[in-house]
Coordinates of C-alpha atoms in Angstrom, one line a residue:
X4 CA -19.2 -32.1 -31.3
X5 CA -17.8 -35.4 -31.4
X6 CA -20.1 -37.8 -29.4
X7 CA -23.3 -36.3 -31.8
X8 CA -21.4 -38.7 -34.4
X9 CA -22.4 -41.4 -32.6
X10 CA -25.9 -42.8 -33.8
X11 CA -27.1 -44.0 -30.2
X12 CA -25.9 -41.2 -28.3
X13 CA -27.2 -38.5 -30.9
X14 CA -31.1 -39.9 -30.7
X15 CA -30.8 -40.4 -26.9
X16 CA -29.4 -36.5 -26.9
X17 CA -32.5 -35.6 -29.1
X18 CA -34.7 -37.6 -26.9
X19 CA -33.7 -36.0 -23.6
X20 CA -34.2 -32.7 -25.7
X21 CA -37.8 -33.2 -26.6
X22 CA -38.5 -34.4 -22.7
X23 CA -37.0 -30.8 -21.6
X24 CA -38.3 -28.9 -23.9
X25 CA -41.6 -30.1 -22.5
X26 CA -40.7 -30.3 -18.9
X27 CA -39.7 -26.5 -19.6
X28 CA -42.9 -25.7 -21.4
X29 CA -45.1 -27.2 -18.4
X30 CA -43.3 -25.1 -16.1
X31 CA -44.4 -21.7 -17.8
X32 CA -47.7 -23.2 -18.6
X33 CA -48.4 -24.2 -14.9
X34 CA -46.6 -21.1 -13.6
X35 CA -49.3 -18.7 -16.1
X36 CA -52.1 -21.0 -14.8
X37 CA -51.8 -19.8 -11.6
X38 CA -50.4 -15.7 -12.3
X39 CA -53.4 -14.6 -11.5
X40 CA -54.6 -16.3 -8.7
X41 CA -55.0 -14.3 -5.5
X42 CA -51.6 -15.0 -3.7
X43 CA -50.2 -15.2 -7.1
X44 CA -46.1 -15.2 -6.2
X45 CA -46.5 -17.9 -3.3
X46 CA -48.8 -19.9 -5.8
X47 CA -45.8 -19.7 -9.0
X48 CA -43.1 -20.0 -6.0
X49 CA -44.9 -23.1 -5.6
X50 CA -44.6 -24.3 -9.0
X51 CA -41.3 -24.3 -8.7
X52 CA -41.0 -26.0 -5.4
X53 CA -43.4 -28.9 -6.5
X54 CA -41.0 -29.6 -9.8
X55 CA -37.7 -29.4 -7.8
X56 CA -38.8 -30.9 -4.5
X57 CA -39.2 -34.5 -5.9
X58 CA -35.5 -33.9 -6.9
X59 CA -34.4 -33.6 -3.4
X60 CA -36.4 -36.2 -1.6
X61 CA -36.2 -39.0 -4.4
X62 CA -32.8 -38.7 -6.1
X63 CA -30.5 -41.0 -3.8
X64 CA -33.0 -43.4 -4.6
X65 CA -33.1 -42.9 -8.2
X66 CA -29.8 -43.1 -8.3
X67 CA -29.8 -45.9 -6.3
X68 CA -31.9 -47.7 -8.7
X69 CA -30.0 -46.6 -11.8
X70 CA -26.2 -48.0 -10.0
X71 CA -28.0 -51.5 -9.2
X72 CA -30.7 -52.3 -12.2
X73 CA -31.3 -51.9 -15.5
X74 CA -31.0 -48.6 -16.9
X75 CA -32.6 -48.7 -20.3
X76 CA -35.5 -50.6 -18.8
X77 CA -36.1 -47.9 -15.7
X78 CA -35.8 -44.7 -18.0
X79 CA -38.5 -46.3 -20.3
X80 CA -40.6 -47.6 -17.5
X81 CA -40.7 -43.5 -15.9
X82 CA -41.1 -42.5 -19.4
X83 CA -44.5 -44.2 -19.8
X84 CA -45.4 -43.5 -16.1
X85 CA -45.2 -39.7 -17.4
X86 CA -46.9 -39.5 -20.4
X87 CA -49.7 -40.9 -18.4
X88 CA -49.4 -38.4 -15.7
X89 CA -49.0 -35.4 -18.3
X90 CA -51.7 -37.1 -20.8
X91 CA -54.4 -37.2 -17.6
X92 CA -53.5 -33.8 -16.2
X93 CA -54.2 -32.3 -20.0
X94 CA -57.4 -33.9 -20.0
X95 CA -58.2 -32.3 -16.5
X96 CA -57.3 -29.1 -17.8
X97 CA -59.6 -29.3 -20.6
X98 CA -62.2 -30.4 -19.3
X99 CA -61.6 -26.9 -16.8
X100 CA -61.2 -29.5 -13.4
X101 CA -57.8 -28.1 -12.7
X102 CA -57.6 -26.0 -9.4
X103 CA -54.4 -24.3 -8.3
X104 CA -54.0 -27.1 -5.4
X105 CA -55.0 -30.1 -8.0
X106 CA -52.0 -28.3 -10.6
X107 CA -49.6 -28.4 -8.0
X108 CA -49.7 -32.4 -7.3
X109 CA -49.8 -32.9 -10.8
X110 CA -46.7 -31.0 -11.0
X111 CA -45.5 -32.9 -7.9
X112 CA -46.0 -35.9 -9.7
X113 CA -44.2 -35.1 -13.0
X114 CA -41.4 -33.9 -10.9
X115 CA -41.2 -37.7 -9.5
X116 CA -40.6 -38.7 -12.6
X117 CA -37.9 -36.3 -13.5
X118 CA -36.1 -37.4 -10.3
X119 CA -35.7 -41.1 -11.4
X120 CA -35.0 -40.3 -14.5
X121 CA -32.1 -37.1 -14.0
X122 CA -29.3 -39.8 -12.2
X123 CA -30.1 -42.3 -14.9
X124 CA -29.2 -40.5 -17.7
X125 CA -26.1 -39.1 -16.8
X126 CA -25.0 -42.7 -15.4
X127 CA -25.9 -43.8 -19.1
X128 CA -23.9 -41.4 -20.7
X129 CA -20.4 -42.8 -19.9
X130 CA -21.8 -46.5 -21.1
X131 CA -22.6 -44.7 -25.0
X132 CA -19.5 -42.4 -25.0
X133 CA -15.7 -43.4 -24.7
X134 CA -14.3 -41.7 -21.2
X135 CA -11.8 -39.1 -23.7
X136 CA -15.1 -38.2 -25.2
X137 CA -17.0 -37.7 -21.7
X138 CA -16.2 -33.8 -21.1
X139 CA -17.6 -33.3 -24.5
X140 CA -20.6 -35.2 -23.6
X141 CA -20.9 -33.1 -20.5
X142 CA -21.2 -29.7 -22.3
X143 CA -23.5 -31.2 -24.6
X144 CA -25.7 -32.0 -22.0
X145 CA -25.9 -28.5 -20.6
X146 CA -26.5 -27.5 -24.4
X147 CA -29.3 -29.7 -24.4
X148 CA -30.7 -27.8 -21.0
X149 CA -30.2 -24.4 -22.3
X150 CA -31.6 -25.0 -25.9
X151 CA -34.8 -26.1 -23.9
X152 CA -34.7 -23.4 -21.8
X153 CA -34.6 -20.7 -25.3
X154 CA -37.1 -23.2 -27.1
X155 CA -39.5 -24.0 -24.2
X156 CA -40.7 -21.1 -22.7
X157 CA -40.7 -19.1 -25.7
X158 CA -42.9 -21.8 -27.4
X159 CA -45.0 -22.3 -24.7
X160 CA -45.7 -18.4 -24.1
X161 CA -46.2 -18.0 -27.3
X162 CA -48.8 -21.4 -27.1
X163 CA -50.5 -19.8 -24.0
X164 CA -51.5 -16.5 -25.3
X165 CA -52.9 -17.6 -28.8
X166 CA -54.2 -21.5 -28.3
X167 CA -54.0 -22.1 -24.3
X168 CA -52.3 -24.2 -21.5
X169 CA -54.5 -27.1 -22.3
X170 CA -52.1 -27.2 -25.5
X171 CA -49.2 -26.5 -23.7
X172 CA -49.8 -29.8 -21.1
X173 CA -50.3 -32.1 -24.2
X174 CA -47.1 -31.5 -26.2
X175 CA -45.2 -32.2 -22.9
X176 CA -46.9 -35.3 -22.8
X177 CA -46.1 -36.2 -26.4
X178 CA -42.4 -35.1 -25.6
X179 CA -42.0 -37.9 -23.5
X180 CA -43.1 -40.6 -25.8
X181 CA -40.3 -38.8 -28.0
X182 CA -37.9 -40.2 -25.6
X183 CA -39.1 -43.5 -24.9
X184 CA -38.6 -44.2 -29.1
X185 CA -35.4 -43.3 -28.8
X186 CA -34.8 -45.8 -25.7
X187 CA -36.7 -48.1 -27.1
X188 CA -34.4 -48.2 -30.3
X189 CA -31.3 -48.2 -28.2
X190 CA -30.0 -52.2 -27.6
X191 CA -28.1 -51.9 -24.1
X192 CA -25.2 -54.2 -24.5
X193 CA -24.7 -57.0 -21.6
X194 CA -22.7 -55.2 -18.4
X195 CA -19.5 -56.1 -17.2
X196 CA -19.5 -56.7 -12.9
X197 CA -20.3 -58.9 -10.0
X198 CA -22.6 -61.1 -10.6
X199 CA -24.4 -60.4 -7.5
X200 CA -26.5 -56.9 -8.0
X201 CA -26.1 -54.1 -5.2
X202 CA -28.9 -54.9 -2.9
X203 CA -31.0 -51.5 -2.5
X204 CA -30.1 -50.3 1.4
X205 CA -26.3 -51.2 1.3
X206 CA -26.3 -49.6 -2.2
X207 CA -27.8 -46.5 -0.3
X208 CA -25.6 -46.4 2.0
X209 CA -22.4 -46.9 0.3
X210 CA -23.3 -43.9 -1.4
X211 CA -24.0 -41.6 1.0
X212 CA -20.5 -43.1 2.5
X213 CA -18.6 -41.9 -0.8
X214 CA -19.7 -38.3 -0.6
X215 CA -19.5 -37.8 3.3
X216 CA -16.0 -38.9 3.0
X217 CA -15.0 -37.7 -0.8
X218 CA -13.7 -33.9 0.0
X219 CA -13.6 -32.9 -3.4
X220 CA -17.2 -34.0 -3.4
X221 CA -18.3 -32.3 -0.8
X222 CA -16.6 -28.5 -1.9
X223 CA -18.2 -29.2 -5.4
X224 CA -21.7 -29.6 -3.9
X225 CA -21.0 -26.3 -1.2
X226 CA -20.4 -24.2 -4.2
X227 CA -23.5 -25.3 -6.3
X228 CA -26.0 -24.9 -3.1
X229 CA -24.4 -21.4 -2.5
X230 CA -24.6 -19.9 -6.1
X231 CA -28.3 -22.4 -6.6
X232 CA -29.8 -20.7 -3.3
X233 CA -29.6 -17.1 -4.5
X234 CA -29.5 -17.5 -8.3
X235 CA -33.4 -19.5 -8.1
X236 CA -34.9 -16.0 -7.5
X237 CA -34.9 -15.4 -11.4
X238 CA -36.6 -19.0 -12.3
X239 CA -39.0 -18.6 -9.5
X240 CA -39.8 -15.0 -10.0
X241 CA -39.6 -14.2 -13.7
X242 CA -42.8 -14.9 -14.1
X243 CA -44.3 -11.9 -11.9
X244 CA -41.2 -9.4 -13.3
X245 CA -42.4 -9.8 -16.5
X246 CA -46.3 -9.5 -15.3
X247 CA -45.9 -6.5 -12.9
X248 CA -42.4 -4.9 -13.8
X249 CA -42.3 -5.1 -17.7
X250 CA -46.1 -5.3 -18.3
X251 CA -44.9 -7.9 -21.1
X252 CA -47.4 -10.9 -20.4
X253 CA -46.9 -13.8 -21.1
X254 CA -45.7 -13.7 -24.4
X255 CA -42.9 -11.5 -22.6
X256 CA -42.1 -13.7 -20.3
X257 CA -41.2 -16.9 -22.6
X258 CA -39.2 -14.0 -24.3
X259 CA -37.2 -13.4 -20.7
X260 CA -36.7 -17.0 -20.3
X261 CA -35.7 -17.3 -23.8
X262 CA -32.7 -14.7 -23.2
X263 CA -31.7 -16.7 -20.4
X264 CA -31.8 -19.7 -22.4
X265 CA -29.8 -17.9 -24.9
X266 CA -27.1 -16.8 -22.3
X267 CA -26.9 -20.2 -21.4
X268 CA -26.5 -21.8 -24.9
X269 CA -23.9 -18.9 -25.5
X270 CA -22.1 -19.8 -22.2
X271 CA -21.2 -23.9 -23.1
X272 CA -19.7 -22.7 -27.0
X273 CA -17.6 -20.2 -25.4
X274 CA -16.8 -22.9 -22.3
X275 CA -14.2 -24.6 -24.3
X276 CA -12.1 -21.3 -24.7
X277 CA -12.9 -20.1 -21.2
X278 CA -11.7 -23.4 -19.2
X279 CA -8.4 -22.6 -21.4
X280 CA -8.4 -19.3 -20.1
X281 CA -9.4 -19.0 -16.7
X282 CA -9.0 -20.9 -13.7
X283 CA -12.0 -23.4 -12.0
X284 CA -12.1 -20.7 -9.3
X285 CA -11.4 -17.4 -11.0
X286 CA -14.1 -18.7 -13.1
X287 CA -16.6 -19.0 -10.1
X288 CA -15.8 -15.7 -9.2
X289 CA -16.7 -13.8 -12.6
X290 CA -19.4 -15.3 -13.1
X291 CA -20.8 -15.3 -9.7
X292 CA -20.3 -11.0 -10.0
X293 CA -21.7 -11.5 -13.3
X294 CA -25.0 -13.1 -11.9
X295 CA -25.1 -10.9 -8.8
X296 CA -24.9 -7.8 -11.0
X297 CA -27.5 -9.0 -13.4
X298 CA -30.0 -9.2 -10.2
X299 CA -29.6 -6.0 -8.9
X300 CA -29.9 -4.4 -12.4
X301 CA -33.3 -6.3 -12.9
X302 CA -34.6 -4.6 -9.3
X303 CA -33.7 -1.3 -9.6
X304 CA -34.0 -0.8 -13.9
X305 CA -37.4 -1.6 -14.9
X306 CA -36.9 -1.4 -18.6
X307 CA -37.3 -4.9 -21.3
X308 CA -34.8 -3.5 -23.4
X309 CA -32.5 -3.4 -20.4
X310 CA -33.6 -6.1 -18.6
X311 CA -33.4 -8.7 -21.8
X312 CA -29.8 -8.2 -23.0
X313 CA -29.2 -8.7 -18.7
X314 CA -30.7 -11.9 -18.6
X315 CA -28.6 -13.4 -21.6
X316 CA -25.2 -12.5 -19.6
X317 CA -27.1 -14.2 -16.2
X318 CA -27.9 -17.4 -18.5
X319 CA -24.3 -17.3 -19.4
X320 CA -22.6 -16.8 -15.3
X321 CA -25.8 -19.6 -14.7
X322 CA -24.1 -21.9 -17.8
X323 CA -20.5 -21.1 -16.6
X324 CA -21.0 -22.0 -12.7
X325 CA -23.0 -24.9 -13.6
X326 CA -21.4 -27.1 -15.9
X327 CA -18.3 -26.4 -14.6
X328 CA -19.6 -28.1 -11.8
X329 CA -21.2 -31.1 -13.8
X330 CA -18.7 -31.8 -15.6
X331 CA -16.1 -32.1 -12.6
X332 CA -18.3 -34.2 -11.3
X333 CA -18.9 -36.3 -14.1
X334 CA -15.0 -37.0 -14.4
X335 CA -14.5 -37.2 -10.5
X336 CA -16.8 -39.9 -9.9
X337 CA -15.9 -43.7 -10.5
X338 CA -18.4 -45.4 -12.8
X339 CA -19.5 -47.7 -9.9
X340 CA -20.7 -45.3 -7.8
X341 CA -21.5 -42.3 -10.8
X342 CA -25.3 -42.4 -10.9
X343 CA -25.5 -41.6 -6.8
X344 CA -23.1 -39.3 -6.7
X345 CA -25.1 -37.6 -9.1
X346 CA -28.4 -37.7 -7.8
X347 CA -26.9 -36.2 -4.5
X348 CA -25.7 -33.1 -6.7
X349 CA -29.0 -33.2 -7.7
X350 CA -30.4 -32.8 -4.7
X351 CA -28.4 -30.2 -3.6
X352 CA -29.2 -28.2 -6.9
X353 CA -33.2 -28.9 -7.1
X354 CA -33.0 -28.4 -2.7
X355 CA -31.0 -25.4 -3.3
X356 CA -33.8 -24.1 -6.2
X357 CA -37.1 -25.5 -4.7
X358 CA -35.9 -24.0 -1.0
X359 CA -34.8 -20.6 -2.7
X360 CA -37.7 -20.1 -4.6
X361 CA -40.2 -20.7 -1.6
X362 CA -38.5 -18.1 0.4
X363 CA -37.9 -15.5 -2.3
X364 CA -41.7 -15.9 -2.9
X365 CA -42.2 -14.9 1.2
X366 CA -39.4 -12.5 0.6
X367 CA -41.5 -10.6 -2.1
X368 CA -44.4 -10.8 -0.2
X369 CA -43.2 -8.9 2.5
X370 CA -40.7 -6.8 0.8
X371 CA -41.7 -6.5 -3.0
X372 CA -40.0 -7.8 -5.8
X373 CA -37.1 -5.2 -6.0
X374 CA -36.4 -5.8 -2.0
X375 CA -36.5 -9.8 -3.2
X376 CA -34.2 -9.1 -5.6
X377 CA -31.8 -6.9 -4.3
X378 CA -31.6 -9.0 -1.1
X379 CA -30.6 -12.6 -3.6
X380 CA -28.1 -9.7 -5.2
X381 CA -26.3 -9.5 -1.8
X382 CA -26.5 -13.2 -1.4
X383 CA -25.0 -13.9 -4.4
X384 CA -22.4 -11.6 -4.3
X385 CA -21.2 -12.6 -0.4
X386 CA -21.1 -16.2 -1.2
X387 CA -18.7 -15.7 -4.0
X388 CA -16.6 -13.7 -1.9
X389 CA -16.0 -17.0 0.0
X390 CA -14.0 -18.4 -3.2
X391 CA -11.2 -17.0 -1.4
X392 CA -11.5 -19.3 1.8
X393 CA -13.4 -22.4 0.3
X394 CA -12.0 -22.9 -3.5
X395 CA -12.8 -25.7 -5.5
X396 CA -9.9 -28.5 -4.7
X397 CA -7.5 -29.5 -7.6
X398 CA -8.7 -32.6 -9.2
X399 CA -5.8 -35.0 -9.9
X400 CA -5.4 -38.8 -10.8
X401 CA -6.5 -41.9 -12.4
X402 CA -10.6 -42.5 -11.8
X403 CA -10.9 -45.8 -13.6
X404 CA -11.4 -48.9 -11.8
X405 CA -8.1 -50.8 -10.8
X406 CA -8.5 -54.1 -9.0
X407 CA -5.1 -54.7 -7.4
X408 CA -5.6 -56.2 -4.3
X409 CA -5.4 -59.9 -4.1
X410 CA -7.8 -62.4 -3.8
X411 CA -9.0 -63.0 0.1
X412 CA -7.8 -66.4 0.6
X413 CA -9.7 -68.4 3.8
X414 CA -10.2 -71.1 5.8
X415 CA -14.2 -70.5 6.3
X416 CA -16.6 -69.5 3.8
X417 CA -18.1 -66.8 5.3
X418 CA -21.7 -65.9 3.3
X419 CA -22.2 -62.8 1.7
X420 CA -24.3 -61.0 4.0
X421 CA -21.8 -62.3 7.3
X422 CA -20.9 -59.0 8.8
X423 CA -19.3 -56.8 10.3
X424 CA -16.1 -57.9 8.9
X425 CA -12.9 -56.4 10.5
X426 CA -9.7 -56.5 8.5
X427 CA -6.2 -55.7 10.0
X428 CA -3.0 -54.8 7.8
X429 CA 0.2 -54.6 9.6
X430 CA 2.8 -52.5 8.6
X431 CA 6.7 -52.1 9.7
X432 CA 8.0 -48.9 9.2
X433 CA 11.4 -47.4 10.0
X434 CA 12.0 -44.9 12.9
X435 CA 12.8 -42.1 10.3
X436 CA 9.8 -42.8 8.0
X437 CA 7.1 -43.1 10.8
X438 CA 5.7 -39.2 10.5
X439 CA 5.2 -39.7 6.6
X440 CA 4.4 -43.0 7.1
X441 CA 0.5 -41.7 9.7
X442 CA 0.6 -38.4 7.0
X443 CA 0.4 -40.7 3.5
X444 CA -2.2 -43.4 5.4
X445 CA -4.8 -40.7 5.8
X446 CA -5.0 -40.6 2.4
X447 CA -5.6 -44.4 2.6
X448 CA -8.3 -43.9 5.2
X449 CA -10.6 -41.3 2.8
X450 CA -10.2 -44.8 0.6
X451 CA -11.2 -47.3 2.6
X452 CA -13.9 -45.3 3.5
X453 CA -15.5 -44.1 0.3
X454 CA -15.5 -48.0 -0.6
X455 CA -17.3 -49.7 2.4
X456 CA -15.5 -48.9 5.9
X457 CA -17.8 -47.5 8.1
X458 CA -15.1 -47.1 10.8
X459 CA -11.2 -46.8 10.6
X460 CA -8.4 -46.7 12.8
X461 CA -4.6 -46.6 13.0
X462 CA -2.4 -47.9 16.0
X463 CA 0.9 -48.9 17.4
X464 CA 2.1 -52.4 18.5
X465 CA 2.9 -52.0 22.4
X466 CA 5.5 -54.7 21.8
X467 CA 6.6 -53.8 18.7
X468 CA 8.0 -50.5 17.7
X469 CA 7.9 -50.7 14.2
X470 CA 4.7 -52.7 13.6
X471 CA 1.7 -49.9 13.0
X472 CA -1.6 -52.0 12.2
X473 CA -4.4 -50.7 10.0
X474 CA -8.2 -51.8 11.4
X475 CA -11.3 -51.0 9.6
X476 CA -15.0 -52.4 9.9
X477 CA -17.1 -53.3 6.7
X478 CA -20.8 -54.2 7.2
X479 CA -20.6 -57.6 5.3
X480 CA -18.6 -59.7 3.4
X481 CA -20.4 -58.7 0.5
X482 CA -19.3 -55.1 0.5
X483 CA -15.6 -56.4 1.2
X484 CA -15.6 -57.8 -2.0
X485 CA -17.0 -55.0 -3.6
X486 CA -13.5 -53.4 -2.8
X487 CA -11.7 -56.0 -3.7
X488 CA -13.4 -55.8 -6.9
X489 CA -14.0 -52.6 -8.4
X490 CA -14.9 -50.1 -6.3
X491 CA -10.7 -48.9 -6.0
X492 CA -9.6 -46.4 -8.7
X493 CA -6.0 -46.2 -10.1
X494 CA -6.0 -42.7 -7.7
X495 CA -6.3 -45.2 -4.8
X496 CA -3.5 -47.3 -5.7
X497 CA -1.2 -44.8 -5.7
X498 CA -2.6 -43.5 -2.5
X499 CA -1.7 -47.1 -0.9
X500 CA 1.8 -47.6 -3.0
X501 CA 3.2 -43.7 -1.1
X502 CA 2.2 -45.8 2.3
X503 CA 3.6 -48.8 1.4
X504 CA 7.2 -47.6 0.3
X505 CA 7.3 -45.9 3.2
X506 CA 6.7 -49.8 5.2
X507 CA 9.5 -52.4 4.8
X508 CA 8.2 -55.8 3.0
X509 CA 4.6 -56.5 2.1
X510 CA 1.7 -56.3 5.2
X511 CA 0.0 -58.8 6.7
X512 CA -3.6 -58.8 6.2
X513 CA -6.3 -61.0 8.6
X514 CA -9.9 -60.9 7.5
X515 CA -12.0 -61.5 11.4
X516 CA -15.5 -62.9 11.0
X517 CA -18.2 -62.4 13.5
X518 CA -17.8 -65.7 16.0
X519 CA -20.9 -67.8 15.8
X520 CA -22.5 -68.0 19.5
X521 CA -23.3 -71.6 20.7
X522 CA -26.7 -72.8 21.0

């Protein structure tokens, strides 16, 4: 694919590789660590909730960080944190000083790390690949994923039955000094942008503010959490189905995650010709019936030579759902705001996974793993069912920046952190265009909001008939300029230009300070 062509993206690509391929091969290694441990499925349950739970509680922060500082310099800085978490917890392991409860905060911690750094690579991608180049990009990070996912756990099953997990926990740690070469070879050039870096709370918070009020945000992350919750049953699980259903070991069950893998890889070549083919939501459909029946056939058909060729049509509906989702996102989201928009994907996928695989681990406690299964079956297959009712909205318009508003022109100088500032824009409209007129200035409301308002209104002149005014709050005078400079998109331009041909002349816009109170 074209962005492999480029030097720097093509050994950052290869770098994230070799840090999946051992986050993938710590996984199965920590999950067999603990297989036979009295408890067993709430102990690998756990595995997966200590990797993925990080994820949920750390990535609006992470991608926090990665929207406000220096990217290259924060991926390396987390690369080196890991190698010395993965290079002590080898050592441990060696030296036989690894309990169950010891493993799973070690794997806590690694999963820390894979939190900062998840946001801030895909906010890096779109700074090493032209924006025509990004889908591209996207599938070829969802290769990368799924080529870990064939080469890790096969490896590292194959790694645990003939030389150990001790071996296993110190190639992951060598995979992340992998990355850090290629990071540290990579010569971030100097960023365009205000000269005044996104302090971390209002940087926070403005995120938060563009997905609450973002719809198509919003439907893309219900969809993931509803296929994620469900679907984690097979990562959390596999390992016991291939223990106590298949009788494979563990050999067997790097091969299980392997076909998975497979699927998956198989899934992003054939994406291309299926996005030509099918529609976003007819796609969510197939392969959420897909997925649904690959769980019910692995509960009720205990065979490997049944259940293998399964799992490589589950890693393909997983591949399908999943970067379709991505890779909306990725092209939805302005640059500005990219890296937290992520991370809150992120934490509705790792939520959706760590959350899922907890309670399918009480669910085949109580009910076996064929009642687990069958139950995450049923899951599955309902919330596709709600396609119908909640599709994916149509994603239209121009996401790159457009700074078209003029420049704020006062009397005072207010400093940057003076606040709340409340801006008025009146309007005159005709008689005959007032409906349109309150329809077309929602659209302006999502707008203002995404990009700093935390409150909006519209209202009528008492006096005047035709005068509407617009009145919305910012925190500070800081985040005003933001808007003013950047945060818009050329999809809120022409948001603002259907309201204003609907108004006669240009508005008139005040910017109200706070007053100061005597002494």
């Amino acid at each position: 694919m074209d962005p492999l062509r480029d030097k720097v993206f093509r050994g950052l690509w290869i770098g994230v590789l070799a840090s999946n391929v051992g986050t993938w091969m710590q996984t199965v290694g920590a999950s067999w660590r603990v297989v036979h441990e009295p408890d067993a499925a709430t102990y690998v349950s756990l595995v997966q909730t200590a990797t993925m739970l990080p994820v949920l509680l750390l990535a609006l922060p992470s991608g926090t960080l990665a929207d406000t500082f220096d990217r290259r310099r924060l991926l390396l800085g987390v690369q080196v944190g890991l190698f010395g978490v993965a290079a002590t917890l080898t050592a441990l392991t060696a030296a036989d000083r690894m309990p169950p409860a010891l493993l799973l905060v070690f794997t806590f911690l690694l999963g820390v790390g894979q939190a900062l750094t998840l946001p801030t690579w895909q906010a890096v991608i779109p700074e090493v690949v032209p924006r025509a180049e990004l889908a591209s990009a996207s599938a070829l990070g969802a290769v990368n994923t799924n080529l870990a996912r064939a080469a890790g756990p096969a490896v590292a099953g194959l790694l645990v039955a003939h030389a150990g997990v001790t071996v296993v926990f110190g190639l992951n740690a060598l995979s992340f000094v992998v990355f850090a070469v290629a990071l540290m070879r990579w010569r971030r050039p100097p960023q365009e942008g205000s000269s005044h870096a996104e302090r971390f709370g209002p940087a926070l918070r403005a995120g938060g503010r563009y997905v609450r009020y973002s719809p198509v945000v919003r439907r893309i992350l219900l969809r993931v959490a509803l296929f994620v919750l469900p679907g984690s049953i097979v990562w959390g699980l596999l390992p016991l189905v291939a223990d106590r259903e298949l009788d494979m070991g563990s050999s067997g069950y790097g091969i299980l995650l392997a076909a998975l893998g497979a699927g998956a890889i198989l899934g992003a070549l054939l994406m291309p010709r299926i996005r030509a083919q099918v529609s976003p939501n007819r796609l969510l459909v197939l392969s959420g019936i897909v997925y649904g029946g690959a769980l019910v056939v692995v509960a009720l058909v205990p065979v490997a030579l049944v259940v293998v060729p399964v799992l490589v049509l589950a890693g393909l509906a997983w591949m399908a759902q999943v970067s379709r989702m991505n890779a909306s996102l990725q092209l939805f989201l302005p640059n500005w705001v990219r890296a937290r928009g992520f991370a809150v994907y992120q934490v509705v996928f790792a939520g959706g996974q760590a959350l899922g695989a907890f309670c399918w681990g009480q669910v085949a406690e109580a009910a076996g793993l064929r009642g687990a299964f069958l139950a995450a079956a049923t899951l599955m297959l309902a919330g596709t069912a709600t396609v119908v009712r909640l599709p994916l909205h149509e994603q239209a318009g121009d996401r790159s920046p457009a700074i078209y508003w003029p420049e704020p022109h006062l009397m005072l100088e207010p400093h940057l952190d003076d606040g709340p500032v409340l801006v008025t824009t009146t309007y005159r409209v005709r008689p005959e265009h007032r409906d349109d007129f309150v329809a077309a200035m929602q659209a302006v409301r999502r707008s203002r909001q995404r990009t700093g308002a935390t409150r909006w209104g519209l209202f009528r002149d008492g006096e005047q008939a035709d005068e509407f005014v617009e009145v919305y709050l910012v925190p500070t005078w800081e985040e005003h300029l933001r808007q003013h400079d950047g945060r818009m998109t050329g999809s809120d331009e022409r948001e603002e230009e259907k309201a204003l041909a609907l108004a006669d002349g240009p508005p008139a816009v005040t910017h109200l300070l706070p007053a100061q109170s005597p002494d």
